[in-house]
Short mmCIF file of C-alpha atoms and ligand atoms in Angstrom, two decimals:
data_model
loop_
_atom_site.label_atom_id
_atom_site.label_comp_id
_atom_site.label_asym_id
_atom_site.label_seq_id
_atom_site.Cartn_x
_atom_site.Cartn_y
_atom_site.Cartn_z
CA MET A 1 154.30 21.48 110.86
CA PHE A 2 157.25 19.15 111.23
CA ARG A 3 160.22 18.07 109.14
CA ALA A 4 160.75 14.54 107.87
CA LEU A 5 162.68 12.41 105.46
CA LEU A 6 159.90 10.93 103.34
CA LEU A 7 160.33 7.86 101.12
CA SER A 8 157.91 7.43 98.23
CA GLN A 9 157.33 4.83 95.57
CA ASP A 10 155.70 5.60 92.18
CA ASP A 11 153.21 3.28 90.51
CA ASP A 12 156.06 1.95 88.35
CA GLY A 13 158.06 1.10 91.50
CA THR A 14 160.53 3.99 91.24
CA LEU A 15 161.78 5.08 94.68
CA SER A 16 162.37 8.68 95.69
CA HIS A 17 163.13 10.55 98.90
CA SER A 18 162.81 14.14 100.01
CA ILE A 19 163.13 16.25 103.12
CA THR A 20 159.59 17.53 103.50
CA GLU A 21 157.58 19.80 105.78
CA LEU A 22 154.54 17.80 106.86
CA ASP A 23 151.43 18.86 108.74
CA ASP A 24 150.82 17.35 112.17
CA ALA A 25 147.51 16.16 110.71
CA ASP A 26 149.50 13.92 108.34
CA LEU A 27 150.72 11.84 111.27
CA PRO A 28 148.96 8.54 111.91
CA ASP A 29 146.37 8.53 114.68
CA ARG A 30 148.34 7.10 117.61
CA PRO A 31 148.10 7.91 121.30
CA VAL A 32 151.57 9.29 122.06
CA MET A 33 153.14 12.24 120.22
CA VAL A 34 156.91 12.46 120.53
CA ASP A 35 159.18 15.40 119.76
CA VAL A 36 162.13 13.58 118.26
CA ASP A 37 165.69 14.70 119.01
CA TYR A 38 167.69 11.98 117.32
CA SER A 39 167.36 8.87 115.21
CA THR A 40 170.12 6.57 113.96
CA LEU A 41 171.26 4.80 110.84
CA ASN A 42 171.12 1.03 111.07
CA TYR A 43 171.76 -1.48 108.28
CA LYS A 44 168.01 -2.03 108.06
CA ASP A 45 167.45 1.71 107.56
CA GLY A 46 169.95 1.55 104.70
CA LEU A 47 167.95 -1.27 103.13
CA ALA A 48 164.71 0.72 103.57
CA ILE A 49 166.08 3.92 102.04
CA VAL A 50 168.02 2.37 99.16
CA ASN A 51 165.83 -0.63 98.28
CA GLY A 52 162.39 0.18 99.74
CA ALA A 53 160.67 -3.23 99.82
CA PRO A 54 160.73 -5.68 101.47
CA ILE A 55 161.72 -3.57 104.50
CA VAL A 56 159.21 -0.79 103.71
CA ARG A 57 155.72 -2.23 103.68
CA THR A 58 153.51 0.87 103.30
CA TRP A 59 154.01 4.10 101.32
CA PRO A 60 154.88 6.88 101.76
CA MET A 61 157.19 6.04 104.67
CA VAL A 62 159.19 8.03 107.19
CA PRO A 63 162.16 5.69 107.81
CA GLY A 64 164.00 5.27 111.08
CA ILE A 65 163.70 2.12 113.19
CA ASP A 66 165.02 4.05 116.22
CA LEU A 67 164.19 7.37 117.84
CA ALA A 68 164.88 9.26 121.05
CA GLY A 69 162.92 12.26 122.21
CA THR A 70 160.35 13.69 124.61
CA VAL A 71 156.65 12.96 124.94
CA ALA A 72 154.79 16.04 123.64
CA SER A 73 151.31 14.75 124.49
CA SER A 74 149.83 11.43 125.51
CA ASP A 75 146.43 9.76 125.63
CA ASP A 76 148.13 6.68 127.10
CA PRO A 77 148.13 6.82 130.93
CA ALA A 78 151.52 5.10 131.01
CA TRP A 79 153.20 8.16 129.47
CA SER A 80 153.17 11.86 130.38
CA THR A 81 154.20 15.05 128.65
CA GLY A 82 157.92 15.59 129.23
CA ASP A 83 158.89 11.91 129.58
CA GLY A 84 162.17 11.05 127.87
CA VAL A 85 161.63 8.02 125.65
CA ILE A 86 163.29 5.80 123.09
CA VAL A 87 161.87 3.46 120.46
CA ASN A 88 163.71 0.50 118.94
CA GLY A 89 161.91 -1.72 116.47
CA TRP A 90 158.25 -2.74 116.60
CA ASP A 91 158.19 -2.33 112.77
CA VAL A 92 158.57 1.44 113.18
CA GLY A 93 160.24 2.79 110.04
CA GLU A 94 159.03 -0.32 108.18
CA SER A 95 155.22 -0.51 108.53
CA TYR A 96 154.74 2.62 110.68
CA TRP A 97 156.25 6.08 110.31
CA GLY A 98 159.57 6.15 112.13
CA GLY A 99 162.23 8.30 113.70
CA MET A 100 163.73 10.32 110.85
CA ALA A 101 161.41 13.25 111.53
CA THR A 102 161.06 15.93 114.18
CA LYS A 103 157.72 14.45 115.30
CA ALA A 104 156.46 10.90 115.60
CA ALA A 105 153.12 9.36 116.59
CA MET A 106 153.68 6.20 118.59
CA ASP A 107 151.78 3.47 120.42
CA GLY A 108 152.56 3.48 124.14
CA GLY A 109 153.71 -0.14 124.00
CA TRP A 110 156.52 0.75 121.60
CA LEU A 111 158.10 3.21 124.03
CA THR A 112 160.91 2.51 126.50
CA PRO A 113 161.90 5.11 129.10
CA LEU A 114 165.13 6.90 128.15
CA PRO A 115 167.67 5.03 130.31
CA ASP A 116 168.89 7.21 133.21
CA ALA A 117 172.47 6.56 132.20
CA TYR A 118 172.12 8.13 128.78
CA THR A 119 171.36 11.38 127.00
CA SER A 120 169.06 11.01 124.01
CA HIS A 121 172.14 11.38 121.77
CA GLN A 122 173.96 8.56 123.54
CA ALA A 123 170.84 6.37 123.47
CA MET A 124 170.78 6.75 119.69
CA ALA A 125 174.53 6.22 119.45
CA LEU A 126 173.60 2.80 120.80
CA GLY A 127 170.21 2.43 119.09
CA THR A 128 169.05 -0.86 117.67
CA ALA A 129 172.62 -1.86 116.83
CA GLY A 130 173.90 -1.41 120.39
CA TYR A 131 170.86 -2.93 122.03
CA THR A 132 171.14 -5.94 119.67
CA ALA A 133 174.83 -6.33 120.43
CA MET A 134 173.92 -6.60 124.11
CA LEU A 135 171.16 -9.13 123.35
CA CYS A 136 173.86 -11.20 121.65
CA VAL A 137 176.15 -10.91 124.68
CA LEU A 138 173.27 -11.97 126.94
CA ALA A 139 172.66 -14.99 124.68
CA LEU A 140 176.31 -16.07 125.08
CA GLU A 141 176.17 -15.62 128.86
CA GLU A 142 172.93 -17.58 129.05
CA HIS A 143 174.69 -20.43 127.25
CA ASP A 144 177.52 -20.35 129.80
CA ILE A 145 180.13 -18.74 127.57
CA ALA A 146 182.27 -16.93 130.14
CA PRO A 147 185.53 -15.01 129.74
CA ASP A 148 187.47 -18.13 130.77
CA SER A 149 185.70 -20.29 128.16
CA GLY A 150 188.04 -19.10 125.43
CA PRO A 151 188.09 -16.54 122.61
CA VAL A 152 184.90 -15.08 121.17
CA VAL A 153 184.78 -13.96 117.55
CA VAL A 154 182.79 -10.91 116.41
CA THR A 155 182.12 -10.58 112.67
CA GLY A 156 181.41 -7.32 110.87
CA ALA A 157 183.44 -5.95 113.76
CA ALA A 158 183.87 -2.41 112.42
CA GLY A 159 180.11 -2.01 111.85
CA GLY A 160 177.56 -0.83 114.39
CA VAL A 161 176.55 -4.08 116.10
CA GLY A 162 180.12 -5.34 115.81
CA SER A 163 181.75 -2.28 117.37
CA VAL A 164 179.47 -2.35 120.42
CA ALA A 165 179.89 -6.12 120.77
CA VAL A 166 183.69 -5.86 120.68
CA ALA A 167 183.74 -3.07 123.30
CA VAL A 168 181.29 -4.80 125.67
CA LEU A 169 182.91 -8.23 125.44
CA ALA A 170 186.36 -6.72 126.03
CA LYS A 171 185.17 -4.80 129.07
CA LEU A 172 183.65 -8.01 130.45
CA GLY A 173 187.06 -9.66 130.15
CA TYR A 174 186.55 -11.82 127.07
CA GLU A 175 189.37 -12.40 124.63
CA VAL A 176 187.83 -10.85 121.51
CA ILE A 177 188.79 -11.85 117.96
CA ALA A 178 187.49 -9.18 115.60
CA SER A 179 186.77 -10.26 112.03
CA SER A 180 186.71 -7.38 109.59
CA GLY A 181 187.21 -6.59 105.93
CA ARG A 182 188.84 -3.32 106.96
CA ILE A 183 191.80 -4.35 109.11
CA GLU A 184 194.17 -1.99 107.28
CA THR A 185 192.05 1.09 107.90
CA GLU A 186 190.17 0.11 111.06
CA GLY A 187 192.67 -2.15 112.83
CA ASP A 188 193.73 0.52 115.33
CA TYR A 189 190.07 1.41 115.96
CA LEU A 190 189.20 -2.23 116.69
CA ARG A 191 192.18 -2.66 119.02
CA GLU A 192 191.18 0.51 120.87
CA LEU A 193 187.69 -0.92 121.33
CA GLY A 194 189.32 -3.95 122.95
CA ALA A 195 189.95 -6.56 120.25
CA SER A 196 192.97 -8.66 121.12
CA GLU A 197 193.24 -10.35 117.72
CA LEU A 198 192.18 -9.26 114.24
CA ILE A 199 191.36 -11.63 111.40
CA HIS A 200 190.45 -10.66 107.85
CA ARG A 201 186.88 -11.53 107.01
CA ASP A 202 188.09 -13.39 103.89
CA GLU A 203 189.26 -16.14 106.29
CA LEU A 204 185.63 -16.85 107.11
CA SER A 205 183.74 -15.89 103.97
CA GLY A 206 184.24 -19.00 101.81
CA PRO A 207 182.39 -22.34 101.97
CA ALA A 208 182.69 -24.02 105.40
CA ARG A 209 183.79 -27.55 106.17
CA PRO A 210 181.24 -29.51 108.23
CA LEU A 211 183.68 -29.49 111.17
CA GLY A 212 186.67 -27.18 111.25
CA LYS A 213 189.55 -26.98 113.72
CA THR A 214 188.09 -25.44 116.87
CA ARG A 215 189.23 -21.91 117.58
CA PHE A 216 186.27 -20.10 119.21
CA ALA A 217 184.35 -20.58 122.46
CA GLY A 218 181.60 -18.51 120.93
CA GLY A 219 180.74 -15.84 118.46
CA ILE A 220 178.57 -12.88 117.64
CA ASP A 221 177.79 -12.94 113.95
CA THR A 222 176.39 -9.97 112.08
CA VAL A 223 176.99 -11.22 108.53
CA GLY A 224 175.35 -14.66 108.08
CA SER A 225 175.95 -16.91 105.04
CA HIS A 226 179.33 -18.73 104.77
CA THR A 227 180.76 -16.62 107.59
CA LEU A 228 178.22 -17.92 110.07
CA ALA A 229 178.72 -21.44 108.78
CA ASN A 230 182.49 -21.15 109.30
CA ILE A 231 182.15 -19.80 112.81
CA VAL A 232 179.76 -22.56 113.81
CA SER A 233 182.06 -25.22 112.33
CA GLN A 234 185.06 -23.75 114.21
CA THR A 235 183.32 -23.43 117.59
CA GLN A 236 184.47 -25.71 120.39
CA PRO A 237 182.17 -28.29 122.03
CA HIS A 238 179.31 -26.71 124.01
CA GLY A 239 180.12 -23.32 122.52
CA CYS A 240 177.49 -20.86 121.36
CA VAL A 241 177.16 -18.51 118.42
CA ALA A 242 174.64 -15.66 118.55
CA ALA A 243 173.42 -14.85 115.02
CA CYS A 244 171.78 -11.53 114.30
CA GLY A 245 172.75 -10.32 110.83
CA LEU A 246 172.94 -10.87 107.10
CA ALA A 247 175.51 -8.42 105.71
CA GLN A 248 177.12 -11.24 103.67
CA GLY A 249 173.82 -12.99 102.92
CA MET A 250 170.65 -14.48 104.30
CA ASP A 251 171.63 -18.06 103.46
CA PHE A 252 173.21 -20.45 105.93
CA PRO A 253 175.17 -23.08 103.97
CA SER A 254 176.13 -25.27 106.93
CA SER A 255 175.84 -28.85 108.14
CA VAL A 256 174.33 -30.32 111.29
CA ALA A 257 177.75 -31.70 112.30
CA PRO A 258 178.64 -28.89 114.78
CA PHE A 259 175.27 -29.29 116.48
CA ILE A 260 175.14 -33.07 116.75
CA LEU A 261 178.85 -33.81 117.19
CA ARG A 262 179.98 -30.81 119.28
CA ALA A 263 176.73 -29.73 120.92
CA VAL A 264 177.26 -26.22 119.59
CA THR A 265 174.28 -23.88 120.10
CA LEU A 266 173.17 -21.42 117.44
CA ALA A 267 171.27 -18.70 119.28
CA GLY A 268 169.05 -16.53 117.10
CA VAL A 269 168.60 -12.90 118.08
CA ASN A 270 165.75 -10.68 116.90
CA CYS A 271 165.55 -7.37 118.74
CA VAL A 272 162.39 -6.08 117.06
CA TYR A 273 159.68 -7.60 119.27
CA GLU A 274 161.54 -8.22 122.54
CA PRO A 275 159.33 -7.58 125.59
CA ALA A 276 159.88 -4.59 127.86
CA GLU A 277 161.70 -6.61 130.58
CA ARG A 278 164.27 -7.95 128.13
CA ARG A 279 164.81 -4.48 126.66
CA ALA A 280 165.31 -3.04 130.14
CA GLN A 281 167.79 -5.80 130.95
CA ALA A 282 169.79 -5.10 127.79
CA TRP A 283 169.81 -1.32 128.29
CA ASN A 284 170.80 -1.69 131.95
CA ARG A 285 173.65 -3.96 131.00
CA LEU A 286 174.83 -1.51 128.33
CA ALA A 287 174.97 1.20 130.99
CA GLN A 288 177.05 -1.10 133.16
CA ASP A 289 179.27 -2.79 130.60
CA LEU A 290 180.07 -0.24 127.89
CA ASP A 291 182.45 2.67 128.49
CA THR A 292 180.84 5.88 127.25
CA ALA A 293 184.26 7.06 126.01
CA LYS A 294 184.30 4.07 123.66
CA LEU A 295 180.72 4.78 122.62
CA ASP A 296 181.68 8.37 121.79
CA ALA A 297 184.71 7.16 119.84
CA MET A 298 182.59 4.94 117.62
CA THR A 299 179.89 7.57 116.88
CA ASP A 300 179.45 10.22 114.20
CA THR A 301 176.50 12.61 113.94
CA ILE A 302 174.87 13.69 110.68
CA GLY A 303 171.82 15.74 109.65
CA LEU A 304 168.68 14.53 107.88
CA SER A 305 169.90 15.65 104.46
CA ASP A 306 173.04 13.50 104.86
CA VAL A 307 171.01 10.33 105.38
CA PRO A 308 170.48 9.11 101.77
CA ALA A 309 174.22 9.13 101.04
CA ALA A 310 174.99 7.47 104.37
CA ALA A 311 172.33 4.83 103.66
CA ALA A 312 174.19 3.80 100.51
CA GLN A 313 177.45 3.77 102.45
CA ILE A 314 176.17 1.47 105.20
CA LEU A 315 175.02 -1.09 102.62
CA ALA A 316 178.47 -0.89 101.01
CA GLY A 317 180.08 -1.68 104.40
CA GLU A 318 181.71 1.75 104.51
CA ILE A 319 180.31 3.09 107.77
CA ARG A 320 182.48 2.70 110.85
CA GLY A 321 180.68 2.19 114.15
CA ARG A 322 177.51 4.14 114.68
CA VAL A 323 175.80 7.11 113.05
CA VAL A 324 173.41 9.35 115.00
CA ILE A 325 170.94 11.45 113.01
CA ASP A 326 170.18 14.91 114.36
CA VAL A 327 166.69 15.34 112.89
CA ASN A 328 166.72 19.09 113.63
CA ARG A 329 169.87 19.61 111.55
N1 NAP B 1 168.48 -9.51 114.34
C1 NAP B 1 168.36 -8.27 114.80
O1 NAP B 1 167.54 -7.99 115.66
C2 NAP B 1 169.26 -7.23 114.24
C3 NAP B 1 169.42 -5.98 114.88
C4 NAP B 1 170.37 -5.08 114.39
C5 NAP B 1 171.10 -5.39 113.26
N2 NAP B 1 170.87 -6.59 112.64
C6 NAP B 1 171.64 -6.97 111.45
O2 NAP B 1 173.00 -7.04 111.83
C7 NAP B 1 173.82 -6.68 110.72
C8 NAP B 1 174.74 -5.53 111.14
O3 NAP B 1 173.97 -4.36 111.34
P1 NAP B 1 174.70 -2.97 111.56
O4 NAP B 1 173.65 -1.96 111.75
O5 NAP B 1 175.79 -3.16 112.55
O6 NAP B 1 175.34 -2.78 110.09
P2 NAP B 1 176.78 -2.19 109.69
O7 NAP B 1 177.15 -1.08 110.60
O8 NAP B 1 176.73 -1.96 108.24
O9 NAP B 1 177.77 -3.41 109.98
C9 NAP B 1 177.86 -4.50 109.11
C10 NAP B 1 179.30 -4.87 108.93
O10 NAP B 1 179.37 -6.13 108.24
C11 NAP B 1 180.56 -6.20 107.49
N3 NAP B 1 180.20 -6.52 106.10
C12 NAP B 1 179.59 -5.72 105.20
N4 NAP B 1 179.41 -6.36 104.04
C13 NAP B 1 179.93 -7.60 104.21
C14 NAP B 1 180.08 -8.74 103.37
N5 NAP B 1 179.64 -8.74 102.11
N6 NAP B 1 180.67 -9.83 103.87
C15 NAP B 1 181.10 -9.86 105.14
N7 NAP B 1 181.01 -8.81 105.99
C16 NAP B 1 180.43 -7.70 105.52
C17 NAP B 1 181.24 -4.83 107.60
O11 NAP B 1 182.15 -4.88 108.68
P3 NAP B 1 183.75 -5.03 108.43
O12 NAP B 1 184.12 -3.93 107.47
O13 NAP B 1 184.34 -4.87 109.79
O14 NAP B 1 183.98 -6.39 107.83
C18 NAP B 1 180.09 -3.93 108.02
O15 NAP B 1 180.54 -2.79 108.69
C19 NAP B 1 172.87 -6.32 109.59
O16 NAP B 1 172.69 -7.45 108.75
C20 NAP B 1 171.57 -5.99 110.31
O17 NAP B 1 170.46 -6.20 109.49
C21 NAP B 1 169.97 -7.48 113.10
#
């Protein structure tokens, strides 16, 4: 038997969730069984738990797009009993049962070795949010945005992706402008992570002009919509904005002017299906470029029964930094 948070949907579309004891035989038939230690709460998990579809595509569903644990048994020669592993993405927690359970059945190709630098708790403190933040940093570097290029803006800065992005960019020597709706309550937190300037997100959340006064060499945007449009329109020539999120909205009410008149690059980031080499690169860089003291400072740990309330909070923009889920608690 194992313990899981199980999401269900009735015939009339009503969603429900419960902490349930399930039989191992209930698990899907997949080659690698993992004893899960921790999962995490990402924005996408919040959408899955509160809204169900379109994130959840089969029912019932064990949510959790991330997990960290130990291989309990494996029919895949690439993995052995006792291996420390993590999973980020691959539609786990969306189409396939995910990490918010004490056991998970996984395909070998979804697994990444637990990075040497991290405990399973720290790996989940990073989770999809941290790994995506590093993919965004890599995108900026690959478009030649260096610390001496000028300031880099991070939106949704007090959230999970944003917090890791601020801390990593600051450690790398970038001048980080943190955009947040919570400057009054989280201003000190953002400065401690390394932000050198704070701007209220209202400055960026209204309709954008085709070309604004340039103020950023680049950006990491976790909120989309008008905010992304404003950042792009205020990015200097040959700058780059890495876009990964939609907390404000999925629309992008912009113009081509920044692209054709300033040669600005909009770099899309999708962590879900990145190949193993890219994942390894991102995790290695996190180990190198993020202080674990800052990671600890941005992380809270909750139990499985706390997850539904926390899911509503993350969608309301009320979660600071990262939330680890101790599935045994
Ligand atoms: N593309 C990918 O591969 C990928 C991977 C991971 C995450 N994501 C996306 O990235 C985004 C952030 O994820 P997360 O896990 O970091 O979520 P999160 O912890 O909830 O962070 C989102 C932050 O956005 C800000 N925000 C919330 N509502 C807003 C609004 N209406 N307008 C403007 N800003 C708002 C808040 O920060 P402040 O209070 O500081 O303003 C909030 O903390 C989500 O949209 C998620 O789906 C994408």
